[in-house]
Amino acid sequence: MAEKDKKLFTEFNSVTTEEWEAKIIADLKGKDYDRALVWKTFEGFNVRPYYRQENLAGKDYLESLPGEFPFVRGNNKTNNTWFIRQNIFVTDFEEANAKALRVLGKGVTSLGFLFSDCCSVTKENLAILLKDICLEAAEVNMVCPSDDCNLAELFVDYVSAGKWNRENVVASTATDPIGTFVLKGVLEEGAVAKLKPAIEKAKALPKFRMVAVHGKFFANSGSSIVQELAFSLAQGAEYLTQLTEAGVSIDDAAKAIKFNFGIGNNYFMEIAKLRAGRLLWAKIVEAYAPECKCSAKMIVHSETNRYNKTIYDPYVNMLRTQTEAMSAILGGAHSVTVLPFNAIYEDPTEFSERIARNQQILLQEESHLSKIADPSAGSYYIESLTESIADQAWNLFLTIQEKGGFIAAFKEGFVQAEIKKMAAERDKRFAQRRENLLGTNQFPNFNEKLKPGFDGSVFEPVDLTVEGAEVETLKPYRGAQAFEALRYSTDMYSQDNKRPLAFMLTIGNLTFRKARAQFSCNFFAVAGFDVQDNNGFATVEEGVAAAKAAGAEIVVVCSSDEEYAEIAPKVAELLEEEILVVAGAPACMAELQEKGITNFIHVKSNILEDLKAYQTKLGI
């Protein structure tokens, strides 16, 4: 037999799931299987520690090929190409055009023109903006805060007057009256039906989509992945219903819609989200009986979330956006925007924009993620996640439909309540460090200090609610904001005062004192306090003397649980105005509290509330 015909591993017997389970249970040595190995997600389902081929049974969509209905496996048949998009803020049309031409020569294939007031856009200045841009070679997207402008009509007229092949022009506007309602609280009567003339005119450009569904609004308000997907689908269905009732054909209505999703840091979940989204949207559009199943393709633009980005240690944002971009690409996004690492607190620089571009170019040109259609295919884990997310999102979608659709559910307050509940749970997890923001609530840069001059709004949710709002609005925010405000208060306090010092009084058992000192240093550095670790002291007296000599405001006793009963009271007797903290939750805690020792920090502490309390004690 030729070497190439040999089957590998034939000498090994196959292992059944029952045998795997028996081995796992034996290795757990009495530990609870679910508590130790099963991941309970925000999305309402549990993730097993492993999956096997048998977990693919019953997934009918796996019988379809990439590019085939219901498009779970992607919209493209032979590749996974996507548009690399960079946003450009338009304040001067000539400058924006010049910048667009520059970045198109640096790997960008999609332009996002962001207008502060697109109602001032005319035929003449649109021509200035798009001068020398080949619309058959680059995607053009125009984003405006107003839904009343005629930007779509102007663009269609501009293209129609040119020499481009209309079949090859890929473009979009982001008209989204329902999304505006979500953020501002006002929805004009018949706002969706008014889109009909523009949609009819836009039919001249087969690949032009003028209606946007901004799922990123939900993601950046603290929603779960399932909530973002379900609410986006419900909003999309609302557009389909109202547009078809206004006389737009289902094919034209569906082909006019583009979804704008956020990308979070839950790598595999985000891949599965896009795959589940295509499946569900295809089924929703199919229910309206389109003439062509191709109308059921979900076109998704993915943008890295602001929700998990940080001001402190901002270069970590590059690590976040890199994995997020990979998720969107492997999930089959039509186009991707990687926000520059500093975009949340200042105007992006040439450096930060270049890095953001190159993050995608690296994935395309060096990692070759564009070469393979449906690169996630066959992964037991991802296919199972896709099904679970689809099931949960569909159930939530049906709940919204039972309430009369997205607008009715939002007016009722259902959508807001669900997102607020999820956001509160996530905030709690940040505060307890069960969900980490590297450099912010965990492992902060001890030496980083912000200078005065930051706009306080960067620490607050974005509130776009207008006067006379009919409903409670969504207010996008970042999970790090509370921690950043905490640390910034310390930074501002230290402009005129000595920065508080937390001194590690390490004594006793070597293993425990080192581990607890490291934990405590990270704990207090989160608030911007100076921290001083030590190798260890032979006596309590020596340790206290060193703390006083260092000018410590906080003295953290780091030792073993067994030694605290004797050591902590001795330290308390020798301290004066210094705040005594015990690192850990020893069995003798109640006994120590009776002696007036009340400050304890440990892995179950609410670090945010505890640090606020210490700041208050220190007069910050």
Coordinates of N, CA and C in Angstrom, one line a residue, residues 108-325:
V108 N -6.9 50.2 2.4 CA -8.3 50.4 2.7 C -9.1 50.1 1.4
T109 N -10.2 49.3 1.5 CA -11.1 49.0 0.4 C -12.5 49.5 0.6
S110 N -12.7 50.2 1.8 CA -14.1 50.7 2.1 C -13.9 52.0 2.9
L111 N -14.7 53.0 2.5 CA -14.6 54.3 3.1 C -15.9 54.5 3.9
G112 N -15.8 55.0 5.1 CA -17.0 55.4 5.9 C -16.9 56.9 6.1
F113 N -17.7 57.6 5.4 CA -17.8 59.1 5.5 C -18.8 59.4 6.6
L114 N -18.3 60.0 7.7 CA -19.2 60.4 8.8 C -19.5 61.9 8.8
F115 N -20.7 62.2 8.7 CA -21.1 63.6 8.6 C -21.7 64.1 9.9
S116 N -21.4 65.3 10.3 CA -22.0 65.9 11.5 C -23.4 66.5 11.1
D117 N -23.5 66.9 9.9 CA -24.8 67.5 9.4 C -24.9 67.2 7.9
C118 N -25.4 66.0 7.5 CA -25.4 65.7 6.1 C -26.5 66.4 5.4
C119 N -27.4 67.1 6.1 CA -28.5 67.8 5.4 C -27.9 69.0 4.6
S120 N -26.7 69.3 4.9 CA -26.0 70.4 4.1 C -25.3 69.9 2.9
V121 N -25.3 68.5 2.7 CA -24.6 68.0 1.5 C -25.4 68.3 0.3
T122 N -24.7 68.8 -0.7 CA -25.4 69.1 -2.0 C -24.7 68.3 -3.1
K123 N -25.3 68.4 -4.3 CA -24.8 67.7 -5.5 C -23.3 68.1 -5.7
E124 N -23.1 69.4 -5.5 CA -21.7 69.9 -5.8 C -20.7 69.4 -4.8
N125 N -21.0 69.5 -3.5 CA -19.9 69.1 -2.5 C -19.8 67.6 -2.4
L126 N -20.9 66.9 -2.8 CA -20.8 65.4 -2.9 C -19.8 65.0 -4.0
A127 N -19.8 65.8 -5.1 CA -18.9 65.5 -6.2 C -17.4 65.8 -5.7
I128 N -17.3 66.9 -4.9 CA -16.0 67.2 -4.4 C -15.5 66.0 -3.5
L129 N -16.4 65.5 -2.6 CA -16.0 64.5 -1.7 C -15.6 63.2 -2.4
L130 N -16.2 62.9 -3.5 CA -16.0 61.6 -4.2 C -15.1 61.7 -5.4
K131 N -14.5 62.9 -5.6 CA -13.7 63.1 -6.8 C -12.5 62.1 -6.8
D132 N -12.3 61.5 -8.0 CA -11.2 60.6 -8.3 C -11.3 59.3 -7.5
I133 N -12.4 59.0 -6.9 CA -12.6 57.7 -6.2 C -13.3 56.8 -7.1
C134 N -12.7 55.7 -7.5 CA -13.3 54.7 -8.3 C -14.3 53.9 -7.6
L135 N -15.6 54.1 -7.8 CA -16.6 53.5 -7.1 C -16.8 52.0 -7.4
E136 N -16.1 51.5 -8.4 CA -16.2 50.1 -8.7 C -15.0 49.4 -8.0
A137 N -14.1 50.1 -7.4 CA -13.0 49.5 -6.7 C -13.0 49.6 -5.2
A138 N -13.8 50.6 -4.7 CA -13.9 50.8 -3.3 C -15.4 51.0 -2.8
E139 N -15.7 50.4 -1.7 CA -17.0 50.6 -1.2 C -17.1 51.9 -0.5
V140 N -18.2 52.6 -0.7 CA -18.5 53.9 -0.1 C -19.7 53.9 0.8
N141 N -19.5 54.3 2.1 CA -20.6 54.3 3.1 C -20.7 55.7 3.6
M142 N -21.9 56.2 3.7 CA -22.1 57.6 4.2 C -23.1 57.5 5.4
V143 N -22.6 58.0 6.5 CA -23.3 57.9 7.8 C -23.7 59.3 8.3
C144 N -24.9 59.5 8.5 CA -25.5 60.8 8.9 C -26.3 60.7 10.2
P145 N -26.3 61.7 11.1 CA -27.1 61.6 12.3 C -28.6 61.9 12.0
S146 N -28.9 62.4 10.8 CA -30.3 62.8 10.5 C -30.8 61.8 9.5
D147 N -32.1 61.5 9.7 CA -32.8 60.5 8.8 C -33.7 61.2 7.8
D148 N -33.6 62.6 7.8 CA -34.5 63.3 6.9 C -33.7 63.8 5.6
C149 N -32.4 63.6 5.5 CA -31.7 64.1 4.4 C -31.9 63.2 3.2
N150 N -31.5 63.8 2.0 CA -31.6 63.1 0.8 C -30.3 62.6 0.2
L151 N -29.5 62.1 1.2 CA -28.1 61.7 0.8 C -28.2 60.5 -0.2
A152 N -29.1 59.5 0.1 CA -29.2 58.4 -0.8 C -29.5 58.8 -2.2
E153 N -30.5 59.7 -2.4 CA -30.9 60.1 -3.7 C -29.7 60.9 -4.4
L154 N -29.0 61.7 -3.7 CA -27.9 62.4 -4.2 C -26.8 61.5 -4.7
F155 N -26.6 60.4 -3.9 CA -25.5 59.4 -4.4 C -26.0 58.7 -5.6
V156 N -27.2 58.3 -5.7 CA -27.7 57.6 -6.9 C -27.6 58.5 -8.1
D157 N -28.0 59.7 -8.0 CA -27.8 60.7 -9.1 C -26.4 60.8 -9.5
Y158 N -25.5 60.9 -8.5 CA -24.0 61.1 -8.8 C -23.5 59.9 -9.6
V159 N -23.9 58.7 -9.2 CA -23.4 57.5 -9.8 C -24.0 57.3 -11.2
S160 N -25.3 57.7 -11.3 CA -26.0 57.6 -12.6 C -25.5 58.5 -13.7
A161 N -24.9 59.6 -13.2 CA -24.3 60.6 -14.1 C -22.9 60.2 -14.5
G162 N -22.3 59.2 -13.9 CA -21.0 58.8 -14.2 C -20.9 57.7 -15.1
K163 N -19.7 57.1 -15.3 CA -19.4 56.1 -16.3 C -19.2 54.7 -15.6
W164 N -19.5 54.6 -14.4 CA -19.3 53.4 -13.7 C -20.3 52.3 -14.1
N165 N -19.9 51.1 -14.0 CA -20.9 50.0 -14.1 C -21.7 49.9 -12.9
R166 N -23.0 50.2 -12.9 CA -23.8 50.2 -11.7 C -23.8 48.9 -11.0
E167 N -23.6 47.8 -11.7 CA -23.7 46.5 -11.1 C -22.5 46.3 -10.1
N168 N -21.4 47.1 -10.3 CA -20.2 46.9 -9.5 C -20.1 47.9 -8.4
V169 N -21.0 48.9 -8.3 CA -20.9 49.9 -7.3 C -21.5 49.4 -5.9
V170 N -20.6 49.2 -4.9 CA -21.1 48.8 -3.6 C -21.0 50.0 -2.7
A171 N -22.2 50.3 -2.1 CA -22.3 51.5 -1.2 C -23.4 51.4 -0.3
S172 N -23.5 52.3 0.7 CA -24.6 52.3 1.6 C -24.7 53.7 2.2
T173 N -25.9 54.0 2.7 CA -26.1 55.1 3.6 C -26.7 54.4 4.9
A174 N -26.8 55.2 6.0 CA -27.1 54.5 7.3 C -28.4 55.1 7.8
T175 N -29.4 55.3 6.9 CA -30.7 55.8 7.4 C -31.4 54.8 8.3
D176 N -31.7 55.3 9.5 CA -32.2 54.3 10.6 C -33.1 55.1 11.5
P177 N -34.3 55.4 11.1 CA -35.2 56.1 12.0 C -35.5 55.4 13.3
I178 N -35.6 54.1 13.2 CA -35.9 53.3 14.4 C -34.6 53.3 15.4
G179 N -33.4 53.3 14.8 CA -32.2 53.4 15.6 C -32.1 54.8 16.3
T180 N -32.6 55.8 15.5 CA -32.6 57.2 16.1 C -33.6 57.2 17.3
F181 N -34.7 56.5 17.1 CA -35.7 56.5 18.2 C -35.1 55.8 19.4
V182 N -34.3 54.8 19.2 CA -33.7 54.1 20.3 C -32.8 55.0 21.1
L183 N -32.0 55.9 20.5 CA -31.1 56.8 21.1 C -31.7 58.1 21.5
K184 N -32.6 58.6 20.8 CA -33.1 60.0 21.0 C -34.5 60.0 21.6
G185 N -35.3 59.0 21.4 CA -36.6 58.9 22.1 C -37.7 59.4 21.3
V186 N -37.5 59.8 20.1 CA -38.6 60.4 19.3 C -38.7 59.6 17.9
L187 N -39.9 59.2 17.5 CA -40.1 58.6 16.2 C -41.2 59.3 15.5
E188 N -40.8 59.9 14.4 CA -41.8 60.6 13.6 C -42.8 59.7 13.0
E189 N -44.1 60.1 13.0 CA -45.2 59.2 12.4 C -44.8 59.0 10.9
G190 N -44.9 57.7 10.6 CA -44.7 57.3 9.2 C -43.2 57.5 8.7
A191 N -42.3 57.5 9.7 CA -40.9 57.7 9.3 C -40.3 56.6 8.4
V192 N -40.7 55.4 8.7 CA -40.3 54.2 7.9 C -40.9 54.3 6.5
A193 N -42.2 54.5 6.4 CA -42.8 54.5 5.1 C -42.3 55.6 4.2
K194 N -41.8 56.7 4.8 CA -41.2 57.8 4.0 C -39.9 57.4 3.3
L195 N -39.4 56.3 3.6 CA -38.2 55.8 2.9 C -38.5 55.2 1.6
K196 N -39.7 54.9 1.3 CA -40.1 54.2 0.0 C -39.6 54.9 -1.2
P197 N -39.7 56.2 -1.4 CA -39.2 56.8 -2.7 C -37.7 56.6 -2.9
A198 N -37.0 56.8 -1.8 CA -35.5 56.6 -1.9 C -35.1 55.2 -2.2
I199 N -35.9 54.2 -1.6 CA -35.6 52.8 -1.9 C -35.9 52.5 -3.3
E200 N -37.0 53.0 -3.8 CA -37.3 52.8 -5.2 C -36.3 53.4 -6.1
K201 N -35.8 54.5 -5.8 CA -34.8 55.2 -6.7 C -33.4 54.4 -6.6
A202 N -33.1 53.9 -5.4 CA -31.9 53.2 -5.1 C -31.8 51.8 -5.9
K203 N -32.9 51.4 -6.4 CA -32.9 50.1 -7.1 C -32.0 50.2 -8.4
A204 N -31.7 51.4 -8.8 CA -30.8 51.6 -9.9 C -29.4 51.1 -9.6
L205 N -29.1 50.9 -8.3 CA -27.8 50.4 -7.9 C -28.0 49.1 -7.1
P206 N -27.9 48.0 -7.8 CA -28.2 46.7 -7.1 C -27.5 46.4 -5.8
K207 N -26.3 47.0 -5.6 CA -25.5 46.7 -4.4 C -25.5 47.9 -3.5
F208 N -26.5 48.7 -3.6 CA -26.6 49.9 -2.7 C -27.7 49.6 -1.6
R209 N -27.3 49.8 -0.4 CA -28.2 49.6 0.8 C -28.3 50.9 1.6
M210 N -29.5 51.3 1.7 CA -29.7 52.7 2.3 C -30.3 52.6 3.7
V211 N -30.9 51.5 4.1 CA -31.5 51.4 5.5 C -30.5 50.6 6.4
A212 N -30.3 51.1 7.6 CA -29.3 50.5 8.5 C -30.1 50.0 9.8
V213 N -29.6 48.9 10.3 CA -30.0 48.4 11.6 C -28.8 48.4 12.4
H214 N -28.8 49.3 13.5 CA -27.6 49.4 14.3 C -27.6 48.6 15.5
G215 N -27.2 47.3 15.4 CA -27.1 46.4 16.5 C -26.1 46.9 17.5
K216 N -25.1 47.6 17.0 CA -24.0 48.1 17.9 C -24.5 49.0 19.0
F217 N -25.7 49.6 18.8 CA -26.2 50.5 19.9 C -26.6 49.6 21.1
F218 N -27.1 48.4 20.8 CA -27.4 47.5 21.9 C -26.1 47.0 22.6
A219 N -25.2 46.6 21.7 CA -23.9 46.0 22.3 C -23.2 47.0 23.1
N220 N -23.1 48.3 22.7 CA -22.4 49.3 23.4 C -23.2 49.8 24.6
S221 N -24.4 49.3 24.8 CA -25.2 49.7 26.0 C -25.2 48.6 27.0
G222 N -24.4 47.5 26.8 CA -24.2 46.5 27.8 C -25.0 45.2 27.5
S223 N -25.6 45.1 26.3 CA -26.4 43.9 26.1 C -25.5 42.6 25.9
S224 N -26.2 41.5 26.0 CA -25.5 40.2 25.7 C -25.5 40.1 24.2
I225 N -24.8 39.1 23.7 CA -24.7 38.8 22.3 C -26.1 38.3 21.8
V226 N -26.8 37.5 22.5 CA -28.2 37.1 22.1 C -29.1 38.3 22.0
Q227 N -29.0 39.2 23.0 CA -29.9 40.4 23.0 C -29.6 41.3 21.8
E228 N -28.3 41.5 21.5 CA -27.9 42.3 20.3 C -28.5 41.7 19.1
L229 N -28.4 40.4 18.9 CA -28.9 39.8 17.7 C -30.4 39.8 17.6
A230 N -31.0 39.4 18.7 CA -32.5 39.3 18.7 C -33.1 40.7 18.5
F231 N -32.6 41.7 19.2 CA -33.2 43.0 19.0 C -33.0 43.6 17.6
S232 N -31.8 43.3 17.1 CA -31.5 43.7 15.7 C -32.4 43.0 14.7
L233 N -32.6 41.7 14.9 CA -33.5 41.0 14.0 C -34.9 41.6 14.1
A234 N -35.4 41.9 15.3 CA -36.7 42.4 15.5 C -36.8 43.8 14.8
Q235 N -35.8 44.6 14.9 CA -35.8 45.9 14.2 C -35.8 45.7 12.7
G236 N -35.0 44.8 12.2 CA -35.0 44.5 10.8 C -36.4 44.0 10.3
A237 N -37.1 43.1 11.1 CA -38.4 42.7 10.8 C -39.4 43.8 10.8
E238 N -39.2 44.8 11.7 CA -40.1 46.0 11.7 C -40.0 46.8 10.4
Y239 N -38.7 46.9 9.9 CA -38.5 47.6 8.7 C -39.2 46.8 7.5
L240 N -39.1 45.5 7.5 CA -39.7 44.7 6.4 C -41.2 44.9 6.5
T241 N -41.8 44.8 7.6 CA -43.2 44.9 7.8 C -43.8 46.3 7.3
Q242 N -43.1 47.3 7.8 CA -43.6 48.7 7.5 C -43.4 49.0 6.0
L243 N -42.2 48.6 5.5 CA -41.9 48.9 4.1 C -42.8 48.2 3.1
T244 N -43.1 46.9 3.4 CA -44.0 46.2 2.5 C -45.4 46.7 2.7
E245 N -45.8 47.1 3.8 CA -47.1 47.7 4.0 C -47.2 49.0 3.2
A246 N -46.1 49.7 3.0 CA -46.1 50.9 2.3 C -46.0 50.7 0.8
G247 N -45.9 49.5 0.4 CA -45.9 49.2 -1.0 C -44.6 48.8 -1.6
V248 N -43.6 48.6 -0.8 CA -42.3 48.2 -1.3 C -42.3 46.7 -1.4
S249 N -41.8 46.1 -2.4 CA -41.7 44.6 -2.5 C -40.8 44.1 -1.5
I250 N -41.0 42.8 -1.0 CA -40.2 42.2 0.0 C -38.8 42.1 -0.5
D251 N -38.6 41.8 -1.8 CA -37.2 41.7 -2.3 C -36.5 43.0 -2.2
D252 N -37.1 44.1 -2.6 CA -36.5 45.4 -2.6 C -36.3 45.9 -1.1
A253 N -37.2 45.6 -0.2 CA -37.1 46.0 1.2 C -35.9 45.3 1.8
A254 N -35.8 43.9 1.6 CA -34.7 43.2 2.2 C -33.4 43.6 1.7
K255 N -33.3 43.8 0.4 CA -32.0 44.2 -0.3 C -31.6 45.6 0.1
A256 N -32.5 46.4 0.7 CA -32.2 47.8 1.1 C -31.6 47.8 2.5
I257 N -31.6 46.7 3.3 CA -31.2 46.7 4.7 C -29.8 46.2 4.9
K258 N -29.1 46.9 5.7 CA -27.7 46.5 6.1 C -27.6 46.5 7.6
F259 N -27.0 45.5 8.2 CA -26.9 45.4 9.6 C -25.5 45.8 10.1
N260 N -25.5 46.6 11.1 CA -24.3 47.1 11.7 C -24.1 46.6 13.1
F261 N -23.3 45.5 13.3 CA -23.1 44.9 14.5 C -21.8 45.4 15.2
G262 N -21.8 45.3 16.5 CA -20.6 45.5 17.3 C -19.8 44.2 17.3
I263 N -18.6 44.3 17.8 CA -17.8 43.0 18.0 C -17.2 43.1 19.4
G264 N -17.5 42.1 20.2 CA -17.0 42.1 21.6 C -15.8 41.2 21.7
N265 N -15.4 40.9 22.9 CA -14.1 40.2 23.1 C -14.4 38.7 23.3
N266 N -15.7 38.2 23.2 CA -16.0 36.8 23.3 C -15.8 36.1 22.0
Y267 N -14.6 35.7 21.8 CA -14.1 35.3 20.4 C -15.0 34.4 19.7
F268 N -15.2 33.2 20.2 CA -16.0 32.2 19.5 C -17.5 32.6 19.4
M269 N -18.0 33.2 20.5 CA -19.4 33.6 20.5 C -19.6 34.6 19.4
E270 N -18.7 35.5 19.1 CA -18.9 36.5 18.1 C -18.9 35.9 16.7
I271 N -18.0 34.9 16.5 CA -18.1 34.2 15.3 C -19.4 33.5 15.1
A272 N -19.9 32.8 16.1 CA -21.2 32.1 16.0 C -22.4 33.1 15.9
K273 N -22.2 34.3 16.4 CA -23.3 35.3 16.3 C -23.6 35.6 14.9
L274 N -22.6 35.9 14.1 CA -22.8 36.2 12.7 C -23.4 35.1 11.9
R275 N -23.0 33.9 12.2 CA -23.5 32.7 11.5 C -25.0 32.5 11.9
A276 N -25.3 32.6 13.2 CA -26.7 32.5 13.6 C -27.5 33.6 13.1
G277 N -26.9 34.8 13.0 CA -27.7 35.9 12.5 C -28.1 35.7 11.0
R278 N -27.2 35.2 10.2 CA -27.6 34.9 8.8 C -28.7 33.9 8.7
L279 N -28.6 32.8 9.5 CA -29.6 31.8 9.5 C -31.0 32.4 9.9
L280 N -31.1 33.1 10.9 CA -32.3 33.6 11.4 C -32.9 34.7 10.4
W281 N -32.0 35.6 9.9 CA -32.5 36.6 9.0 C -33.0 35.9 7.7
A282 N -32.4 34.9 7.3 CA -32.8 34.2 6.1 C -34.2 33.6 6.3
K283 N -34.4 33.0 7.5 CA -35.8 32.5 7.8 C -36.8 33.6 7.9
I284 N -36.4 34.7 8.5 CA -37.4 35.8 8.6 C -37.8 36.3 7.2
V285 N -36.8 36.6 6.4 CA -37.2 37.1 5.0 C -37.9 36.0 4.2
E286 N -37.6 34.8 4.4 CA -38.3 33.7 3.7 C -39.8 33.7 4.0
A287 N -40.1 34.1 5.3 CA -41.5 34.1 5.7 C -42.3 35.2 4.9
Y288 N -41.7 36.1 4.3 CA -42.4 37.2 3.5 C -42.5 36.8 2.1
A289 N -42.1 35.5 1.7 CA -42.2 35.0 0.4 C -41.5 35.8 -0.7
P290 N -40.2 36.1 -0.6 CA -39.6 36.8 -1.7 C -39.5 36.0 -3.0
E291 N -39.3 36.7 -4.1 CA -39.2 36.0 -5.4 C -37.9 35.3 -5.5
C292 N -36.8 35.9 -4.9 CA -35.5 35.2 -5.0 C -35.0 35.0 -3.6
K293 N -34.5 33.8 -3.3 CA -33.9 33.6 -2.0 C -32.6 34.4 -1.7
C294 N -32.1 34.9 -2.8 CA -30.9 35.8 -2.6 C -31.2 37.0 -1.8
S295 N -32.5 37.4 -1.8 CA -32.9 38.6 -1.0 C -32.7 38.4 0.5
A296 N -32.6 37.1 0.9 CA -32.5 36.8 2.3 C -31.1 36.8 2.8
K297 N -30.1 37.3 2.0 CA -28.8 37.4 2.5 C -28.7 38.5 3.5
M298 N -28.1 38.2 4.7 CA -27.8 39.3 5.7 C -26.5 39.9 5.4
I299 N -26.4 41.2 5.1 CA -25.2 41.9 4.9 C -24.8 42.6 6.2
V300 N -23.7 42.3 6.7 CA -23.2 42.8 8.0 C -22.0 43.6 7.9
H301 N -22.0 44.8 8.5 CA -20.8 45.5 8.8 C -20.5 45.4 10.2
S302 N -19.3 45.0 10.6 CA -18.9 44.8 12.0 C -17.9 45.9 12.4
E303 N -18.2 46.4 13.6 CA -17.3 47.5 14.1 C -16.9 47.1 15.5
T304 N -15.6 47.2 15.8 CA -15.2 46.9 17.2 C -15.9 47.7 18.2
N305 N -16.4 47.0 19.3 CA -17.2 47.7 20.3 C -16.4 48.8 21.0
R306 N -17.1 49.8 21.5 CA -16.5 50.7 22.4 C -16.7 50.3 23.9
Y307 N -17.6 49.4 24.1 CA -18.0 49.0 25.4 C -16.8 48.5 26.3
N308 N -15.9 47.7 25.7 CA -14.8 47.1 26.5 C -13.5 47.8 26.3
K309 N -13.5 49.0 25.7 CA -12.2 49.8 25.5 C -11.9 50.7 26.7
T310 N -10.6 51.0 26.9 CA -10.2 51.7 28.1 C -9.3 52.9 27.8
I311 N -9.3 53.8 28.7 CA -8.5 55.0 28.6 C -7.1 54.7 29.2
Y312 N -7.1 54.1 30.4 CA -5.9 53.7 31.0 C -5.3 52.4 30.3
D313 N -4.0 52.4 30.1 CA -3.3 51.4 29.4 C -4.0 51.2 28.0
P314 N -4.1 52.2 27.2 CA -4.9 52.2 26.0 C -4.3 51.3 24.9
Y315 N -3.0 51.0 25.0 CA -2.5 50.1 23.9 C -3.0 48.7 24.0
V316 N -3.6 48.3 25.2 CA -4.2 47.0 25.3 C -5.4 47.0 24.3
N317 N -6.0 48.1 24.0 CA -7.1 48.2 23.1 C -6.7 47.5 21.7
M318 N -5.5 47.6 21.4 CA -5.0 47.0 20.1 C -5.2 45.4 20.2
L319 N -4.9 44.9 21.3 CA -5.0 43.4 21.5 C -6.5 43.1 21.4
R320 N -7.3 43.9 22.0 CA -8.8 43.6 22.0 C -9.3 43.7 20.6
T321 N -9.0 44.7 19.9 CA -9.5 44.9 18.5 C -9.0 43.8 17.5
Q322 N -7.8 43.3 17.8 CA -7.2 42.3 16.9 C -8.0 41.0 16.9
T323 N -8.3 40.5 18.1 CA -9.1 39.3 18.2 C -10.6 39.6 17.8
E324 N -11.1 40.8 18.0 CA -12.4 41.1 17.6 C -12.5 41.1 16.1
A325 N -11.5 41.7 15.4 CA -11.5 41.7 14.0 C -11.5 40.3 13.4

